[in-house]
Amino acid sequence: MAAVVSSSAAASSLAKAVQELAINTSAPPEKYIRKEGIGGSPSEFPYLDIPVLDLSLLNSSSPEAEEELKRLRLAFSSCGYCQAINHGIDTSFLDEVHDVTREFFTLPMEEKKKYSRDADDIDGYGNDTVYSEKQTLDWNDRLYLNVKPENKRKMKVWPENPTTFRKILLDLTAKLENVNEILFKAMAKSLGLEENSFLKQYGEDPIVLSRFNLYPPCPTPDLVLAAKAHGDASAMTYLLQDKQVEGLQALKDDQWYKVPIIPNAIVVNVGDQVEIMSNGIFKSPIHRVVTNPERERMTIAVFFTPDPTSEVKPVDELIDEENPKLYKSVIDYTGNYFKFFQLGKRPLDALKV
């Protein structure tokens, strides 16, 4: 999922970390300010009613499994989100993931910068790549790491401090691969399809990309976003929310809603490529992250994406006279995604028939 960068990208790779700005400045620099605001105070938005999905039922032959499949279809066809519980990942391990994330971001800045990304890549520690002088920057620092396929790993930017970081990341993605397979088969079954209908579009070398996020406190939360509004380029996204500090918001019916924190649940959202595969039945939600004036927030996102050489298209069985094909076929959907995203455009719209 390499980014296409402009000549200004080299400067952005050397930009001051937002973590440093939050400590050393009384107000965000102009390039972070959204002159139109964010539509209100972050605390004023209502909560989104996101279905809670019991994954242990989806992976069973119990009578309740059918009802859970209906709940899955409702979740992903209405808001594109679910809160996954009983997902098979121990609470103690999730605590380790949160702990190692916090340990990394609290390292001295010089230590973190050992893992800085190159100007022409997203892998590594850094913040926004600048594609346009008019671009409004996001109030966050992050660590992007390609995990799969293995030959795409750039180990020079994989932290060796904390010492357990690499092992925990590999364990997390292995566990989420199991969750992802369960959900992909369940999504197909919920639409009356053969269970591998979506999985077989993944190709030989699907991509697993992780992103560790730090959202420092911001003194002007009504004017600055921690992450601008976007849909995910992935097929599916799995998010470990901060345990205490909210920030994720989703757009539904032209209204922004807060995504609530449910302890030890994994927030799952449909990505653009599953919206294509499902011919628009499952929705890839537009979402954003707001800032907090007093508290920092940390999250971990893992993106599952088809092999960039694999053709992604609406499943044939979902197309008929009453349900025409809504999206063109595409190869390497993510190729120009980051450039479109930073310019405020949505590549999914370009694929509509």
GROMACS .gro file of C-alpha atoms in nm:
model
  353
    1MET     CA    1   0.000   0.000   0.000
    2ALA     CA    2   0.275   0.240  -0.090
    3ALA     CA    3   0.182   0.603  -0.116
    4VAL     CA    4   0.236   0.812  -0.426
    5VAL     CA    5   0.424   1.118  -0.307
    6SER     CA    6   0.493   1.463  -0.442
    7SER     CA    7   0.811   1.666  -0.430
    8SER     CA    8   0.701   1.819  -0.101
    9ALA     CA    9   0.696   1.479   0.069
   10ALA     CA   10   1.062   1.493   0.165
   11ALA     CA   11   0.998   1.795   0.383
   12SER     CA   12   0.700   1.629   0.550
   13SER     CA   13   0.907   1.330   0.658
   14LEU     CA   14   1.116   1.568   0.867
   15ALA     CA   15   0.817   1.752   1.012
   16LYS     CA   16   0.800   1.805   1.384
   17ALA     CA   17   0.601   1.534   1.560
   18VAL     CA   18   0.253   1.638   1.671
   19GLN     CA   19   0.350   1.502   2.012
   20GLU     CA   20   0.617   1.773   2.028
   21LEU     CA   21   0.380   2.043   1.904
   22ALA     CA   22   0.127   1.952   2.174
   23ILE     CA   23   0.392   2.004   2.443
   24ASN     CA   24   0.569   2.311   2.305
   25THR     CA   25   0.296   2.526   2.147
   26SER     CA   26  -0.009   2.696   2.296
   27ALA     CA   27  -0.208   2.672   1.971
   28PRO     CA   28  -0.185   2.441   1.669
   29PRO     CA   29  -0.002   2.579   1.363
   30GLU     CA   30  -0.222   2.720   1.087
   31LYS     CA   31  -0.179   2.414   0.863
   32TYR     CA   32  -0.377   2.204   1.116
   33ILE     CA   33  -0.670   2.447   1.147
   34ARG     CA   34  -0.996   2.367   0.966
   35LYS     CA   35  -1.141   2.712   0.905
   36GLU     CA   36  -1.490   2.571   0.858
   37GLY     CA   37  -1.466   2.391   1.193
   38ILE     CA   38  -1.576   2.032   1.250
   39GLY     CA   39  -1.950   2.096   1.287
   40GLY     CA   40  -1.965   2.143   1.663
   41SER     CA   41  -1.794   2.043   1.984
   42PRO     CA   42  -1.675   1.678   1.978
   43SER     CA   43  -1.860   1.600   2.300
   44GLU     CA   44  -2.197   1.715   2.162
   45PHE     CA   45  -2.240   1.449   1.893
   46PRO     CA   46  -2.482   1.159   1.962
   47TYR     CA   47  -2.370   0.796   1.988
   48LEU     CA   48  -2.405   0.559   1.693
   49ASP     CA   49  -2.609   0.248   1.765
   50ILE     CA   50  -2.359  -0.015   1.649
   51PRO     CA   51  -2.468  -0.381   1.662
   52VAL     CA   52  -2.267  -0.604   1.896
   53LEU     CA   53  -2.169  -0.927   1.721
   54ASP     CA   54  -2.084  -1.249   1.905
   55LEU     CA   55  -1.820  -1.413   1.687
   56SER     CA   56  -1.835  -1.740   1.881
   57LEU     CA   57  -2.189  -1.785   1.747
   58LEU     CA   58  -2.091  -1.705   1.387
   59ASN     CA   59  -1.837  -1.986   1.402
   60SER     CA   60  -2.079  -2.243   1.541
   61SER     CA   61  -2.362  -2.466   1.429
   62SER     CA   62  -2.589  -2.354   1.712
   63PRO     CA   63  -2.948  -2.239   1.651
   64GLU     CA   64  -2.840  -1.886   1.745
   65ALA     CA   65  -2.593  -1.872   1.456
   66GLU     CA   66  -2.863  -1.785   1.202
   67GLU     CA   67  -2.981  -1.489   1.411
   68GLU     CA   68  -2.622  -1.370   1.443
   69LEU     CA   69  -2.580  -1.386   1.065
   70LYS     CA   70  -2.888  -1.163   1.030
   71ARG     CA   71  -2.738  -0.921   1.282
   72LEU     CA   72  -2.412  -0.917   1.085
   73ARG     CA   73  -2.593  -0.836   0.760
   74LEU     CA   74  -2.790  -0.560   0.931
   75ALA     CA   75  -2.474  -0.413   1.087
   76PHE     CA   76  -2.267  -0.401   0.769
   77SER     CA   77  -2.551  -0.296   0.538
   78SER     CA   78  -2.670  -0.013   0.763
   79CYS     CA   79  -2.372   0.158   0.927
   80GLY     CA   80  -2.081  -0.060   0.809
   81TYR     CA   81  -1.968  -0.123   1.168
   82CYS     CA   82  -1.995  -0.386   1.437
   83GLN     CA   83  -1.848  -0.429   1.784
   84ALA     CA   84  -1.705  -0.783   1.790
   85ILE     CA   85  -1.711  -0.973   2.120
   86ASN     CA   86  -1.616  -1.333   2.205
   87HIS     CA   87  -1.361  -1.304   1.927
   88GLY     CA   88  -1.117  -1.554   2.077
   89ILE     CA   89  -0.845  -1.304   2.168
   90ASP     CA   90  -0.770  -1.302   2.540
   91THR     CA   91  -0.818  -0.980   2.734
   92SER     CA   92  -0.470  -1.019   2.880
   93PHE     CA   93  -0.320  -1.022   2.531
   94LEU     CA   94  -0.518  -0.713   2.428
   95ASP     CA   95  -0.376  -0.544   2.738
   96GLU     CA   96  -0.026  -0.635   2.617
   97VAL     CA   97  -0.097  -0.476   2.278
   98HIS     CA   98  -0.213  -0.153   2.445
   99ASP     CA   99   0.085  -0.157   2.682
  100VAL     CA  100   0.347  -0.201   2.411
  101THR     CA  101   0.182   0.077   2.207
  102ARG     CA  102   0.200   0.315   2.500
  103GLU     CA  103   0.559   0.214   2.572
  104PHE     CA  104   0.660   0.295   2.215
  105PHE     CA  105   0.496   0.637   2.203
  106THR     CA  106   0.640   0.734   2.543
  107LEU     CA  107   0.996   0.660   2.430
  108PRO     CA  108   1.224   0.966   2.393
  109MET     CA  109   1.170   1.137   2.057
  110GLU     CA  110   1.520   1.053   1.935
  111GLU     CA  111   1.454   0.683   2.000
  112LYS     CA  112   1.124   0.689   1.809
  113LYS     CA  113   1.286   0.871   1.518
  114LYS     CA  114   1.516   0.572   1.464
  115TYR     CA  115   1.210   0.414   1.304
  116SER     CA  116   1.106   0.715   1.092
  117ARG     CA  117   0.954   0.648   0.754
  118ASP     CA  118   1.133   0.734   0.430
  119ALA     CA  119   0.996   1.030   0.238
  120ASP     CA  120   0.862   0.805  -0.040
  121ASP     CA  121   0.693   0.548   0.182
  122ILE     CA  122   0.434   0.515   0.457
  123ASP     CA  123   0.611   0.238   0.652
  124GLY     CA  124   0.759   0.366   0.975
  125TYR     CA  125   0.707   0.639   1.232
  126GLY     CA  126   0.582   0.981   1.120
  127ASN     CA  127   0.277   1.187   1.034
  128ASP     CA  128   0.102   1.327   0.727
  129THR     CA  129   0.267   1.315   0.387
  130VAL     CA  130   0.204   1.652   0.222
  131TYR     CA  131   0.052   1.621  -0.126
  132SER     CA  132  -0.074   1.977  -0.161
  133GLU     CA  133   0.003   2.318  -0.016
  134LYS     CA  134  -0.370   2.353   0.052
  135GLN     CA  135  -0.382   2.031   0.253
  136THR     CA  136  -0.502   2.053   0.614
  137LEU     CA  137  -0.291   1.825   0.832
  138ASP     CA  138  -0.414   1.573   1.089
  139TRP     CA  139  -0.328   1.607   1.460
  140ASN     CA  140  -0.165   1.267   1.506
  141ASP     CA  141   0.156   1.070   1.495
  142ARG     CA  142   0.154   0.709   1.379
  143LEU     CA  143   0.361   0.404   1.312
  144TYR     CA  144   0.266   0.216   0.992
  145LEU     CA  145   0.405  -0.136   0.949
  146ASN     CA  146   0.339  -0.377   0.663
  147VAL     CA  147   0.311  -0.723   0.816
  148LYS     CA  148   0.212  -0.939   0.517
  149PRO     CA  149   0.325  -1.052   0.273
  150GLU     CA  150   0.651  -1.111   0.455
  151ASN     CA  151   0.863  -0.982   0.166
  152LYS     CA  152   0.699  -0.640   0.211
  153ARG     CA  153   0.816  -0.603   0.571
  154LYS     CA  154   1.065  -0.320   0.619
  155MET     CA  155   1.231  -0.446   0.933
  156LYS     CA  156   1.449  -0.135   0.977
  157VAL     CA  157   1.136   0.054   1.091
  158TRP     CA  158   1.000  -0.226   1.312
  159PRO     CA  159   1.074  -0.114   1.669
  160GLU     CA  160   1.322  -0.321   1.869
  161ASN     CA  161   1.233  -0.106   2.169
  162PRO     CA  162   1.010  -0.217   2.342
  163THR     CA  163   1.175  -0.557   2.307
  164THR     CA  164   0.842  -0.742   2.286
  165PHE     CA  165   0.696  -0.513   2.017
  166ARG     CA  166   0.770  -0.726   1.712
  167LYS     CA  167   0.646  -1.052   1.863
  168ILE     CA  168   0.327  -0.893   1.991
  169LEU     CA  169   0.252  -0.742   1.650
  170LEU     CA  170   0.299  -1.078   1.477
  171ASP     CA  171   0.081  -1.251   1.736
  172LEU     CA  172  -0.190  -0.985   1.700
  173THR     CA  173  -0.208  -1.012   1.323
  174ALA     CA  174  -0.214  -1.394   1.337
  175LYS     CA  175  -0.509  -1.382   1.578
  176LEU     CA  176  -0.689  -1.123   1.364
  177GLU     CA  177  -0.636  -1.338   1.054
  178ASN     CA  178  -0.855  -1.601   1.222
  179VAL     CA  179  -1.117  -1.338   1.305
  180ASN     CA  180  -1.104  -1.204   0.950
  181GLU     CA  181  -1.162  -1.549   0.797
  182ILE     CA  182  -1.460  -1.610   1.027
  183LEU     CA  183  -1.616  -1.277   0.931
  184PHE     CA  184  -1.551  -1.313   0.559
  185LYS     CA  185  -1.720  -1.652   0.548
  186ALA     CA  186  -2.007  -1.525   0.762
  187MET     CA  187  -2.059  -1.221   0.541
  188ALA     CA  188  -2.090  -1.444   0.236
  189LYS     CA  189  -2.330  -1.682   0.412
  190SER     CA  190  -2.543  -1.390   0.533
  191LEU     CA  191  -2.606  -1.302   0.166
  192GLY     CA  192  -2.685  -1.661   0.068
  193LEU     CA  193  -2.349  -1.708  -0.106
  194GLU     CA  194  -2.095  -1.988  -0.089
  195GLU     CA  195  -1.877  -1.912   0.212
  196ASN     CA  196  -1.557  -1.850   0.013
  197SER     CA  197  -1.718  -1.608  -0.236
  198PHE     CA  198  -1.538  -1.306  -0.091
  199LEU     CA  199  -1.225  -1.480   0.034
  200LYS     CA  200  -1.130  -1.609  -0.311
  201GLN     CA  201  -1.088  -1.250  -0.431
  202TYR     CA  202  -0.807  -1.208  -0.177
  203GLY     CA  203  -0.547  -1.361  -0.408
  204GLU     CA  204  -0.221  -1.536  -0.324
  205ASP     CA  205  -0.051  -1.258  -0.126
  206PRO     CA  206  -0.308  -1.047   0.060
  207ILE     CA  207  -0.182  -0.744   0.251
  208VAL     CA  208  -0.195  -0.699   0.628
  209LEU     CA  209  -0.105  -0.345   0.733
  210SER     CA  210  -0.091  -0.223   1.092
  211ARG     CA  211  -0.115   0.133   1.218
  212PHE     CA  212  -0.035   0.241   1.573
  213ASN     CA  213  -0.191   0.582   1.642
  214LEU     CA  214  -0.112   0.856   1.892
  215TYR     CA  215  -0.357   1.146   1.917
  216PRO     CA  216  -0.207   1.409   2.152
  217PRO     CA  217  -0.429   1.660   2.335
  218CYS     CA  218  -0.529   1.961   2.124
  219PRO     CA  219  -0.633   2.300   2.270
  220THR     CA  220  -0.879   2.371   1.985
  221PRO     CA  221  -1.083   2.050   1.934
  222ASP     CA  222  -1.358   2.239   1.750
  223LEU     CA  223  -1.110   2.346   1.476
  224VAL     CA  224  -0.868   2.052   1.442
  225LEU     CA  225  -0.921   1.688   1.343
  226ALA     CA  226  -0.702   1.402   1.459
  227ALA     CA  227  -0.786   1.221   1.132
  228LYS     CA  228  -0.981   1.375   0.844
  229ALA     CA  229  -1.298   1.212   0.713
  230HIS     CA  230  -1.230   0.906   0.496
  231GLY     CA  231  -1.337   0.556   0.401
  232ASP     CA  232  -1.083   0.273   0.434
  233ALA     CA  233  -0.908   0.136   0.126
  234SER     CA  234  -0.898  -0.208   0.288
  235ALA     CA  235  -1.140  -0.496   0.258
  236MET     CA  236  -1.190  -0.502   0.638
  237THR     CA  237  -1.046  -0.298   0.925
  238TYR     CA  238  -1.004  -0.403   1.289
  239LEU     CA  239  -0.958  -0.137   1.556
  240LEU     CA  240  -0.852  -0.166   1.918
  241GLN     CA  241  -0.994   0.150   2.069
  242ASP     CA  242  -0.834   0.344   2.351
  243LYS     CA  243  -0.976   0.200   2.672
  244GLN     CA  244  -1.094   0.534   2.808
  245VAL     CA  245  -1.073   0.819   2.559
  246GLU     CA  246  -1.328   0.841   2.277
  247GLY     CA  247  -1.254   1.004   1.943
  248LEU     CA  248  -1.377   0.789   1.653
  249GLN     CA  249  -1.683   0.926   1.474
  250ALA     CA  250  -1.885   0.779   1.185
  251LEU     CA  251  -2.102   0.954   0.928
  252LYS     CA  252  -2.454   0.819   0.881
  253ASP     CA  253  -2.738   0.999   0.701
  254ASP     CA  254  -2.526   1.317   0.686
  255GLN     CA  255  -2.488   1.321   1.066
  256TRP     CA  256  -2.170   1.257   1.264
  257TYR     CA  257  -2.201   1.005   1.548
  258LYS     CA  258  -1.959   0.900   1.822
  259VAL     CA  259  -1.848   0.536   1.822
  260PRO     CA  260  -1.878   0.414   2.183
  261ILE     CA  261  -1.609   0.225   2.371
  262ILE     CA  262  -1.704  -0.129   2.469
  263PRO     CA  263  -1.436  -0.289   2.690
  264ASN     CA  264  -1.236  -0.559   2.507
  265ALA     CA  265  -1.454  -0.544   2.197
  266ILE     CA  266  -1.289  -0.505   1.856
  267VAL     CA  267  -1.443  -0.236   1.637
  268VAL     CA  268  -1.482  -0.382   1.288
  269ASN     CA  269  -1.566  -0.181   0.980
  270VAL     CA  270  -1.620  -0.264   0.617
  271GLY     CA  271  -1.358  -0.127   0.378
  272ASP     CA  272  -1.411   0.003   0.026
  273GLN     CA  273  -1.311  -0.327  -0.135
  274VAL     CA  274  -1.582  -0.526   0.045
  275GLU     CA  275  -1.835  -0.263  -0.061
  276ILE     CA  276  -1.725  -0.340  -0.418
  277MET     CA  277  -1.734  -0.721  -0.369
  278SER     CA  278  -2.083  -0.703  -0.215
  279ASN     CA  279  -2.206  -0.476  -0.495
  280GLY     CA  280  -2.287  -0.203  -0.246
  281ILE     CA  281  -2.485  -0.416   0.001
  282PHE     CA  282  -2.221  -0.374   0.271
  283LYS     CA  283  -2.125  -0.010   0.329
  284SER     CA  284  -1.774   0.125   0.377
  285PRO     CA  285  -1.841   0.399   0.633
  286ILE     CA  286  -1.696   0.748   0.616
  287HIS     CA  287  -1.531   0.812   0.952
  288ARG     CA  288  -1.298   1.058   1.123
  289VAL     CA  289  -1.120   1.110   1.454
  290VAL     CA  290  -1.175   1.418   1.670
  291THR     CA  291  -0.926   1.563   1.916
  292ASN     CA  292  -0.949   1.594   2.293
  293PRO     CA  293  -0.841   1.913   2.473
  294GLU     CA  294  -0.703   1.735   2.779
  295ARG     CA  295  -0.628   1.370   2.716
  296GLU     CA  296  -0.417   1.182   2.464
  297ARG     CA  297  -0.562   0.882   2.285
  298MET     CA  298  -0.392   0.571   2.147
  299THR     CA  299  -0.540   0.310   1.914
  300ILE     CA  300  -0.424   0.019   1.700
  301ALA     CA  301  -0.575  -0.049   1.357
  302VAL     CA  302  -0.508  -0.352   1.137
  303PHE     CA  303  -0.616  -0.344   0.771
  304PHE     CA  304  -0.680  -0.656   0.563
  305THR     CA  305  -0.653  -0.595   0.189
  306PRO     CA  306  -0.655  -0.821  -0.121
  307ASP     CA  307  -0.340  -0.900  -0.314
  308PRO     CA  308  -0.282  -0.592  -0.535
  309THR     CA  309  -0.258  -0.820  -0.841
  310SER     CA  310  -0.599  -0.976  -0.770
  311GLU     CA  311  -0.912  -0.853  -0.948
  312VAL     CA  312  -1.174  -0.717  -0.706
  313LYS     CA  313  -1.529  -0.703  -0.840
  314PRO     CA  314  -1.893  -0.750  -0.741
  315VAL     CA  315  -1.972  -1.119  -0.686
  316ASP     CA  316  -2.163  -1.244  -0.992
  317GLU     CA  317  -2.443  -1.403  -0.787
  318LEU     CA  318  -2.534  -1.062  -0.644
  319ILE     CA  319  -2.607  -0.912  -0.988
  320ASP     CA  320  -2.935  -0.952  -1.176
  321GLU     CA  321  -3.197  -0.738  -1.350
  322GLU     CA  322  -3.327  -0.599  -1.022
  323ASN     CA  323  -2.977  -0.552  -0.879
  324PRO     CA  324  -2.750  -0.419  -1.154
  325LYS     CA  325  -2.375  -0.401  -1.120
  326LEU     CA  326  -2.284  -0.088  -0.922
  327TYR     CA  327  -1.904  -0.098  -0.939
  328LYS     CA  328  -1.644  -0.165  -1.206
  329SER     CA  329  -1.379  -0.430  -1.151
  330VAL     CA  330  -1.045  -0.303  -1.020
  331ILE     CA  331  -0.689  -0.423  -0.966
  332ASP     CA  332  -0.469  -0.257  -0.700
  333TYR     CA  333  -0.740  -0.032  -0.557
  334THR     CA  334  -0.500   0.099  -0.293
  335GLY     CA  335  -0.239   0.213  -0.546
  336ASN     CA  336  -0.342   0.579  -0.548
  337TYR     CA  337  -0.564   0.573  -0.241
  338PHE     CA  338  -0.347   0.785  -0.011
  339LYS     CA  339  -0.304   1.057  -0.270
  340PHE     CA  340  -0.682   1.073  -0.329
  341PHE     CA  341  -0.745   1.069   0.046
  342GLN     CA  342  -0.519   1.363   0.127
  343LEU     CA  343  -0.672   1.561  -0.161
  344GLY     CA  344  -1.020   1.505  -0.019
  345LYS     CA  345  -1.136   1.271  -0.296
  346ARG     CA  346  -1.284   0.922  -0.264
  347PRO     CA  347  -1.148   0.666  -0.514
  348LEU     CA  348  -1.454   0.443  -0.460
  349ASP     CA  349  -1.669   0.704  -0.635
  350ALA     CA  350  -1.455   0.677  -0.948
  351LEU     CA  351  -1.549   0.307  -0.980
  352LYS     CA  352  -1.924   0.353  -0.980
  353VAL     CA  353  -2.089   0.229  -1.298
   0.00000   0.00000   0.00000
